[in-house]
Tab-separated table of C-alpha atoms in Angstrom:
chain	number	residue	atom	x	y	z
T	1	MET	CA	0.000	0.000	0.000
T	2	GLY	CA	2.925	2.340	0.539
T	3	GLU	CA	2.856	5.471	2.624
T	4	GLY	CA	-0.132	7.619	3.326
T	5	ARG	CA	-0.285	11.321	2.669
T	6	ARG	CA	1.600	13.609	5.021
T	7	PRO	CA	-0.643	14.889	7.824
T	8	PRO	CA	-0.469	18.648	8.411
T	9	GLY	CA	2.780	19.391	10.210
T	10	GLY	CA	3.919	15.771	10.369
T	11	LYS	CA	5.574	12.907	8.487
T	12	PRO	CA	3.630	10.575	6.185
T	13	VAL	CA	1.938	7.739	8.045
T	14	SER	CA	2.918	4.344	6.683
T	15	ILE	CA	0.852	1.165	6.762
T	16	THR	CA	3.643	-0.288	8.931
T	17	ALA	CA	2.677	2.208	11.613
T	18	VAL	CA	-0.986	1.279	11.163
T	19	ALA	CA	-0.123	-2.422	11.490
T	20	GLU	CA	1.887	-1.787	14.646
T	21	ARG	CA	-0.893	0.300	16.196
T	22	ALA	CA	-3.511	-2.345	15.338
T	23	GLY	CA	-1.267	-5.256	16.370
T	24	VAL	CA	-1.743	-7.099	13.079
T	25	GLY	CA	0.358	-8.013	10.053
T	26	LEU	CA	0.968	-5.856	7.009
T	27	GLY	CA	-1.068	-8.212	4.833
T	28	SER	CA	-4.115	-7.740	7.031
T	29	VAL	CA	-3.797	-3.959	6.859
T	30	SER	CA	-3.431	-4.112	3.078
T	31	ARG	CA	-6.591	-6.199	2.708
T	32	VAL	CA	-8.616	-3.855	4.912
T	33	LEU	CA	-7.421	-0.631	3.301
T	34	SER	CA	-7.704	-1.898	-0.271
T	35	GLY	CA	-11.054	-3.568	0.277
T	36	LYS	CA	-9.717	-6.737	-1.341
T	37	GLY	CA	-9.754	-10.073	0.382
T	38	SER	CA	-11.723	-11.178	3.432
T	39	VAL	CA	-11.053	-10.128	7.013
T	40	SER	CA	-12.927	-10.679	10.237
T	41	PRO	CA	-15.141	-7.913	11.659
T	42	GLU	CA	-12.744	-7.581	14.602
T	43	MET	CA	-9.752	-7.195	12.260
T	44	LEU	CA	-11.667	-4.610	10.215
T	45	ARG	CA	-12.480	-2.608	13.349
T	46	ARG	CA	-8.934	-2.645	14.707
T	47	VAL	CA	-7.309	-1.574	11.462
T	48	ARG	CA	-9.809	1.198	10.795
T	49	GLU	CA	-9.479	2.544	14.337
T	50	ALA	CA	-5.683	2.471	14.077
T	51	ALA	CA	-5.718	4.236	10.701
T	52	GLU	CA	-8.099	6.897	11.978
T	53	SER	CA	-6.146	7.514	15.174
T	54	LEU	CA	-2.910	7.960	13.215
T	55	GLY	CA	-4.500	10.142	10.522
T	56	TYR	CA	-3.578	7.672	7.796
T	57	GLN	CA	-4.749	8.515	4.268
T	58	PRO	CA	-3.852	6.325	1.298
T	59	ASN	CA	-1.519	7.558	-1.396
T	60	LEU	CA	-3.981	7.479	-4.286
T	61	LEU	CA	-1.316	8.143	-6.915
T	62	ALA	CA	0.767	5.175	-5.814
T	63	ARG	CA	-2.319	3.015	-5.651
T	64	SER	CA	-3.366	3.978	-9.165
T	65	LEU	CA	0.055	3.120	-10.565
T	66	ARG	CA	-0.218	-0.366	-9.109
T	67	SER	CA	-3.843	-1.060	-9.939
T	68	ARG	CA	-4.031	0.932	-13.182
T	69	ALA	CA	-7.054	2.707	-11.679
T	70	THR	CA	-7.086	6.494	-11.518
T	71	ASN	CA	-10.163	6.977	-9.329
T	72	THR	CA	-11.526	9.413	-11.902
T	73	ILE	CA	-14.756	9.332	-13.880
T	74	GLY	CA	-15.282	11.068	-17.206
T	75	PHE	CA	-18.589	12.923	-17.411
T	76	VAL	CA	-19.713	13.887	-20.917
T	77	ILE	CA	-22.629	16.333	-21.244
T	78	SER	CA	-24.009	18.393	-24.084
T	79	ASP	CA	-24.787	21.730	-22.398
T	80	ILE	CA	-23.266	22.827	-19.082
T	81	THR	CA	-25.423	25.985	-19.119
T	82	ASN	CA	-28.595	23.905	-18.677
T	83	PRO	CA	-29.545	23.844	-14.960
T	84	LEU	CA	-31.021	20.379	-15.484
T	85	LEU	CA	-27.648	18.934	-16.470
T	86	ALA	CA	-25.815	20.827	-13.754
T	87	ALA	CA	-28.118	19.221	-11.169
T	88	ILE	CA	-27.519	15.762	-12.650
T	89	VAL	CA	-23.759	16.261	-12.475
T	90	GLY	CA	-24.033	17.512	-8.897
T	91	GLY	CA	-25.981	14.452	-7.814
T	92	ALA	CA	-23.515	12.083	-9.438
T	93	GLU	CA	-20.507	13.878	-8.005
T	94	ALA	CA	-21.897	13.663	-4.463
T	95	VAL	CA	-22.062	9.863	-4.664
T	96	LEU	CA	-18.779	9.434	-6.523
T	97	SER	CA	-16.860	11.735	-4.178
T	98	GLU	CA	-18.036	9.740	-1.184
T	99	ALA	CA	-16.761	6.607	-2.919
T	100	GLY	CA	-13.325	8.183	-3.494
T	101	TYR	CA	-13.714	9.189	-7.159
T	102	SER	CA	-13.121	12.532	-8.845
T	103	VAL	CA	-15.124	13.763	-11.834
T	104	LEU	CA	-13.630	15.140	-15.054
T	105	LEU	CA	-16.410	17.085	-16.771
T	106	THR	CA	-16.551	17.890	-20.482
T	107	ASN	CA	-19.089	19.959	-22.382
T	108	SER	CA	-19.776	19.761	-26.122
T	109	GLY	CA	-22.130	22.730	-26.434
T	110	GLY	CA	-24.576	20.487	-28.296
T	111	ARG	CA	-22.079	19.447	-30.991
T	112	PRO	CA	-21.825	15.649	-31.395
T	113	GLU	CA	-18.366	15.813	-32.978
T	114	ILE	CA	-17.075	17.501	-29.832
T	115	ASP	CA	-18.582	14.722	-27.705
T	116	ALA	CA	-16.538	12.164	-29.656
T	117	GLN	CA	-13.352	14.201	-29.234
T	118	ARG	CA	-13.916	14.650	-25.522
T	119	ILE	CA	-14.547	10.940	-24.998
T	120	GLY	CA	-11.220	10.192	-26.648
T	121	LEU	CA	-9.499	12.785	-24.478
T	122	LEU	CA	-10.976	11.323	-21.287
T	123	LEU	CA	-9.938	7.820	-22.259
T	124	ARG	CA	-6.397	9.028	-22.865
T	125	ARG	CA	-6.520	10.396	-19.325
T	126	GLN	CA	-7.238	6.778	-18.303
T	127	VAL	CA	-10.542	7.424	-16.562
T	128	ASP	CA	-12.050	4.393	-14.848
T	129	GLY	CA	-15.406	4.866	-16.555
T	130	LEU	CA	-17.715	7.231	-18.398
T	131	ILE	CA	-21.090	8.737	-17.560
T	132	VAL	CA	-22.530	10.255	-20.714
T	133	LEU	CA	-25.401	12.476	-21.732
T	134	PRO	CA	-24.280	13.203	-25.295
T	135	ALA	CA	-25.749	15.607	-27.825
T	136	SER	CA	-26.722	12.799	-30.213
T	137	GLU	CA	-27.788	9.169	-29.927
T	138	GLY	CA	-26.665	8.237	-33.416
T	139	ASP	CA	-23.502	10.205	-34.163
T	140	PRO	CA	-21.075	7.621	-35.626
T	141	GLY	CA	-18.024	9.158	-33.956
T	142	THR	CA	-19.642	9.207	-30.524
T	143	ILE	CA	-20.948	5.651	-30.858
T	144	ALA	CA	-17.577	4.352	-32.050
T	145	ALA	CA	-15.755	6.073	-29.186
T	146	LEU	CA	-18.137	4.653	-26.583
T	147	ALA	CA	-18.255	1.170	-28.105
T	148	GLY	CA	-14.456	0.950	-27.987
T	149	ALA	CA	-14.009	2.647	-24.625
T	150	GLY	CA	-12.929	-0.471	-22.733
T	151	VAL	CA	-14.319	0.952	-19.459
T	152	PRO	CA	-17.818	0.917	-17.925
T	153	VAL	CA	-20.214	3.314	-19.639
T	154	VAL	CA	-23.415	4.666	-18.083
T	155	ALA	CA	-25.803	6.589	-20.354
T	156	ILE	CA	-28.332	9.053	-18.932
T	157	ASP	CA	-31.618	9.458	-20.820
T	158	ARG	CA	-30.177	8.204	-24.090
T	159	GLU	CA	-30.769	5.082	-26.173
T	160	LEU	CA	-27.421	3.933	-27.575
T	161	PRO	CA	-28.084	0.750	-29.590
T	162	GLY	CA	-24.528	0.880	-30.880
T	163	VAL	CA	-23.235	0.515	-27.320
T	164	PRO	CA	-25.218	-2.492	-26.003
T	165	GLU	CA	-22.962	-2.950	-22.977
T	166	ALA	CA	-23.765	0.512	-21.593
T	167	SER	CA	-25.855	0.758	-18.435
T	168	VAL	CA	-28.721	3.242	-18.581
T	169	VAL	CA	-30.631	5.599	-16.292
T	170	LEU	CA	-33.772	6.921	-17.964
T	171	SER	CA	-36.597	9.360	-17.253
T	172	ASP	CA	-40.217	8.294	-17.647
T	173	HIS	CA	-41.068	11.255	-19.861
T	174	TYR	CA	-44.230	9.522	-21.072
T	175	THR	CA	-46.084	9.669	-17.748
T	176	GLY	CA	-45.438	13.352	-17.093
T	177	ILE	CA	-46.456	14.532	-20.572
T	178	LEU	CA	-49.518	12.270	-20.616
T	179	ALA	CA	-50.687	13.824	-17.334
T	180	ALA	CA	-49.981	17.370	-18.566
T	181	THR	CA	-51.875	16.858	-21.836
T	182	HIS	CA	-54.880	15.298	-20.090
T	183	HIS	CA	-54.882	18.197	-17.637
T	184	LEU	CA	-55.091	20.682	-20.496
T	185	PHE	CA	-57.942	18.729	-22.096
T	186	GLU	CA	-59.831	18.699	-18.795
T	187	ALA	CA	-59.394	22.474	-18.653
T	188	GLY	CA	-61.155	22.772	-22.002
T	189	HIS	CA	-58.230	23.126	-24.411
T	190	ARG	CA	-58.485	21.421	-27.787
T	191	ARG	CA	-55.700	23.131	-29.714
T	192	VAL	CA	-52.645	21.921	-27.802
T	193	ALA	CA	-49.265	22.059	-29.553
T	194	LEU	CA	-46.018	20.298	-28.623
T	195	VAL	CA	-42.598	21.833	-29.254
T	196	ALA	CA	-40.273	18.857	-28.754
T	197	GLY	CA	-36.506	18.715	-28.584
T	198	PRO	CA	-34.149	16.951	-30.993
T	199	ASP	CA	-35.103	13.497	-32.251
T	200	MET	CA	-33.814	11.506	-29.278
T	201	ARG	CA	-35.428	9.390	-26.603
T	202	PRO	CA	-36.833	12.252	-24.445
T	203	ALA	CA	-38.560	13.912	-27.418
T	204	ARG	CA	-39.826	10.606	-28.816
T	205	GLU	CA	-41.333	9.612	-25.462
T	206	ARG	CA	-42.964	13.026	-25.059
T	207	LEU	CA	-44.422	12.807	-28.559
T	208	ARG	CA	-45.717	9.290	-27.859
T	209	ALA	CA	-47.483	10.519	-24.721
T	210	TYR	CA	-48.868	13.589	-26.520
T	211	SER	CA	-50.234	11.400	-29.339
T	212	ASP	CA	-51.715	8.810	-26.971
T	213	ALA	CA	-53.419	11.537	-24.905
T	214	HIS	CA	-55.099	12.887	-28.044
T	215	THR	CA	-56.178	9.399	-29.110
T	216	ARG	CA	-57.697	8.624	-25.708
T	217	ALA	CA	-59.514	11.951	-25.600
T	218	GLU	CA	-60.586	11.621	-29.242
T	219	VAL	CA	-59.062	15.010	-29.971
T	220	PRO	CA	-57.138	15.484	-33.243
T	221	PRO	CA	-53.459	16.355	-32.582
T	222	PHE	CA	-52.893	20.039	-33.228
T	223	GLY	CA	-49.250	19.756	-34.210
T	224	PHE	CA	-45.732	19.114	-33.000
T	225	THR	CA	-42.187	19.907	-34.054
T	226	PHE	CA	-38.739	18.454	-33.387
T	227	GLY	CA	-35.777	20.795	-33.073
T	228	PRO	CA	-32.865	21.970	-30.945
T	229	LEU	CA	-33.420	22.993	-27.342
T	230	SER	CA	-32.574	26.677	-27.109
T	231	ALA	CA	-34.193	30.031	-26.395
T	232	ALA	CA	-33.908	30.909	-30.086
T	233	ARG	CA	-35.738	27.745	-31.063
T	234	GLY	CA	-38.435	28.445	-28.476
T	235	ALA	CA	-38.992	31.916	-29.894
T	236	GLU	CA	-39.073	30.668	-33.476
T	237	ALA	CA	-41.443	27.752	-32.872
T	238	VAL	CA	-43.871	29.625	-30.620
T	239	GLY	CA	-43.834	32.647	-32.934
T	240	GLN	CA	-44.817	30.417	-35.870
T	241	LEU	CA	-47.555	28.691	-33.878
T	242	LEU	CA	-49.067	31.937	-32.655
T	243	GLY	CA	-48.944	33.382	-36.163
T	244	ALA	CA	-51.183	30.654	-37.566
T	245	ALA	CA	-54.757	31.369	-38.658
T	246	GLU	CA	-55.933	29.179	-35.783
T	247	PRO	CA	-53.235	29.421	-33.121
T	248	PRO	CA	-53.022	26.955	-30.220
T	249	THR	CA	-54.544	27.883	-26.878
T	250	ALA	CA	-51.911	25.813	-25.054
T	251	ILE	CA	-48.328	24.850	-25.868
T	252	ILE	CA	-46.209	22.149	-24.227
T	253	LEU	CA	-42.482	22.901	-24.331
T	254	GLY	CA	-40.306	19.784	-24.331
T	255	GLY	CA	-37.339	21.386	-22.587
T	256	ASN	CA	-36.600	24.196	-20.142
T	257	GLN	CA	-34.248	25.914	-22.610
T	258	LEU	CA	-37.267	26.754	-24.786
T	259	LEU	CA	-39.138	28.690	-22.115
T	260	GLU	CA	-37.364	32.054	-22.291
T	261	GLY	CA	-37.768	32.306	-26.055
T	262	ALA	CA	-41.373	31.120	-25.888
T	263	ILE	CA	-42.322	33.871	-23.416
T	264	GLU	CA	-40.512	36.493	-25.502
T	265	ALA	CA	-42.319	35.364	-28.667
T	266	ALA	CA	-45.687	35.519	-26.933
T	267	GLN	CA	-45.009	38.984	-25.522
T	268	GLY	CA	-43.841	40.167	-28.927
T	269	ARG	CA	-47.257	39.272	-30.347
T	270	GLY	CA	-49.141	40.830	-27.465
T	271	VAL	CA	-50.111	37.425	-26.088
T	272	ALA	CA	-49.971	37.236	-22.291
T	273	VAL	CA	-48.816	33.890	-20.930
T	274	GLY	CA	-51.223	33.012	-18.171
T	275	ARG	CA	-54.039	35.107	-19.621
T	276	ASP	CA	-54.234	34.445	-23.363
T	277	LEU	CA	-52.042	31.355	-23.671
T	278	ALA	CA	-51.305	28.380	-21.439
T	279	LEU	CA	-47.688	27.205	-21.444
T	280	VAL	CA	-46.417	23.948	-19.953
T	281	CYS	CA	-42.675	23.453	-19.526
T	282	CYS	CA	-40.557	20.375	-18.917
T	283	ASP	CA	-38.079	20.477	-16.010
T	284	ASP	CA	-38.051	22.977	-13.185
T	285	ILE	CA	-36.127	26.248	-13.602
T	286	PRO	CA	-36.350	29.592	-11.734
T	287	LEU	CA	-38.018	31.375	-14.659
T	288	GLY	CA	-40.927	28.946	-14.527
T	289	ARG	CA	-41.381	29.401	-10.780
T	290	LEU	CA	-40.966	33.185	-10.781
T	291	HIS	CA	-43.233	33.935	-13.733
T	292	ARG	CA	-46.640	35.278	-12.714
T	293	PRO	CA	-48.599	33.118	-12.829
T	294	PRO	CA	-46.046	30.287	-12.404
T	295	ILE	CA	-45.590	27.994	-15.405
T	296	PRO	CA	-47.091	24.488	-15.017
T	297	THR	CA	-44.198	22.043	-15.255
T	298	VAL	CA	-43.450	18.377	-15.847
T	299	MET	CA	-41.020	17.638	-13.045
T	300	ARG	CA	-38.312	15.049	-12.357
T	301	ASP	CA	-35.656	14.440	-9.725
T	302	THR	CA	-32.521	15.550	-11.565
T	303	ASP	CA	-30.255	15.173	-8.523
T	304	GLY	CA	-31.625	11.651	-8.119
T	305	MET	CA	-30.838	10.846	-11.741
T	306	GLY	CA	-27.209	11.791	-11.226
T	307	ARG	CA	-27.019	9.720	-8.057
T	308	ALA	CA	-28.577	6.738	-9.839
T	309	ALA	CA	-26.014	7.019	-12.653
T	310	ALA	CA	-23.172	7.118	-10.128
T	311	ARG	CA	-24.547	4.043	-8.350
T	312	ALA	CA	-24.772	2.230	-11.673
T	313	PHE	CA	-21.115	3.022	-12.364
T	314	LEU	CA	-20.029	1.793	-8.923
T	315	ALA	CA	-21.985	-1.409	-9.503
T	316	ARG	CA	-20.203	-1.916	-12.834
T	317	ILE	CA	-16.823	-1.370	-11.196
T	318	ALA	CA	-17.777	-4.040	-8.648
T	319	GLY	CA	-18.431	-6.492	-11.481
T	320	GLU	CA	-22.229	-6.259	-11.360
T	321	THR	CA	-24.642	-5.616	-14.238
T	322	PRO	CA	-27.272	-3.205	-12.944
T	323	PRO	CA	-30.667	-3.291	-14.681
T	324	PRO	CA	-31.926	-0.156	-16.437
T	325	GLU	CA	-33.338	2.330	-13.953
T	326	VAL	CA	-36.340	4.442	-14.955
T	327	MET	CA	-36.913	7.579	-12.877
T	328	ALA	CA	-40.389	9.045	-12.400
T	329	THR	CA	-41.756	12.277	-13.844
T	330	TRP	CA	-44.881	14.061	-12.618
T	331	PHE	CA	-46.969	17.054	-13.576
T	332	ASP	CA	-47.184	20.098	-11.297
T	333	PRO	CA	-50.023	22.409	-12.472
T	334	ARG	CA	-48.839	25.174	-10.097
T	335	ALA	CA	-51.595	27.650	-11.025
T	336	ASP	CA	-54.844	28.039	-12.915
T	337	GLN	CA	-53.219	29.530	-16.012
T	338	ASP	CA	-53.844	26.233	-17.833
T	339	ARG	CA	-57.492	27.279	-18.155
T	340	VAL	CA	-56.859	30.559	-19.981
T	341	GLY	CA	-58.058	30.771	-23.550
T	342	ALA	CA	-59.659	27.342	-23.343
T	343	GLY	CA	-63.132	28.590	-24.086
T	344	SER	CA	-62.186	29.398	-27.680
T	345	GLY	CA	-60.255	26.153	-28.085
């Protein structure tokens, strides 16, 4: 195991000192501190108490050179400015830090080719695994990089058929959107539009729920669009919808990045959100809460998603194959603005 790190103001504490304090052999100390091999509960207690009393901390660099592990995880995301993704990263980092791992975060800005480059960079840094939320599910460079990674891969909210060995943590987007659409129908709306994100699993599941809700209610779908998740896209899509001869009375936005642009487009046409138009957003952000009236939102536990992804990685490192985990979504109506404009719908 080598020497531990130098305590403040003192010399490094060696495992020999730990063994002497615990009254056991070096091999026993090594098994306890490395977590490899079996030891009795009494042996475990004595070694841990001795290490704690001496202030022993393992030399992680020396350990990594011997085990070829670096105790680092590569985290690949598409947009660090999105509060949703920041919360996911924060949740994962909390679990990984407690387990002794550091996170190396990369951001592609929504460009799949950058995702592929960053994955290669992280692998050259010899990360022990990858947690990925890439900009594209089908980019050949990204898929090739992940398929040949040679380390555990955990995908968040992405379907990666080209990487069958990847573990997955998914959101149940279907349930939240189904509830939101039914809620709008119950409020009297019949012209309900969906502005979805790019053609990936989240958008496909939201569209499936939107379509099924219309079928069950025997209401013809008003219309939907796929596209990038950005304020500019929100403004463009909502501006086009509101400029139609028969505009929607309610619009579901399939991503929080669309909300700012959607509100700006409505205001630019003299349409008051919460009076003339009902908006529903996906994923909680301050703008949705602070708007008056607050924006009804399809919610999910983003911190929990990150934690679930970290647990899946730790299970893979331990030689386990965790099953796919599907995290719940739910609809929070927040206010009565969903009823505005419904009478003419």
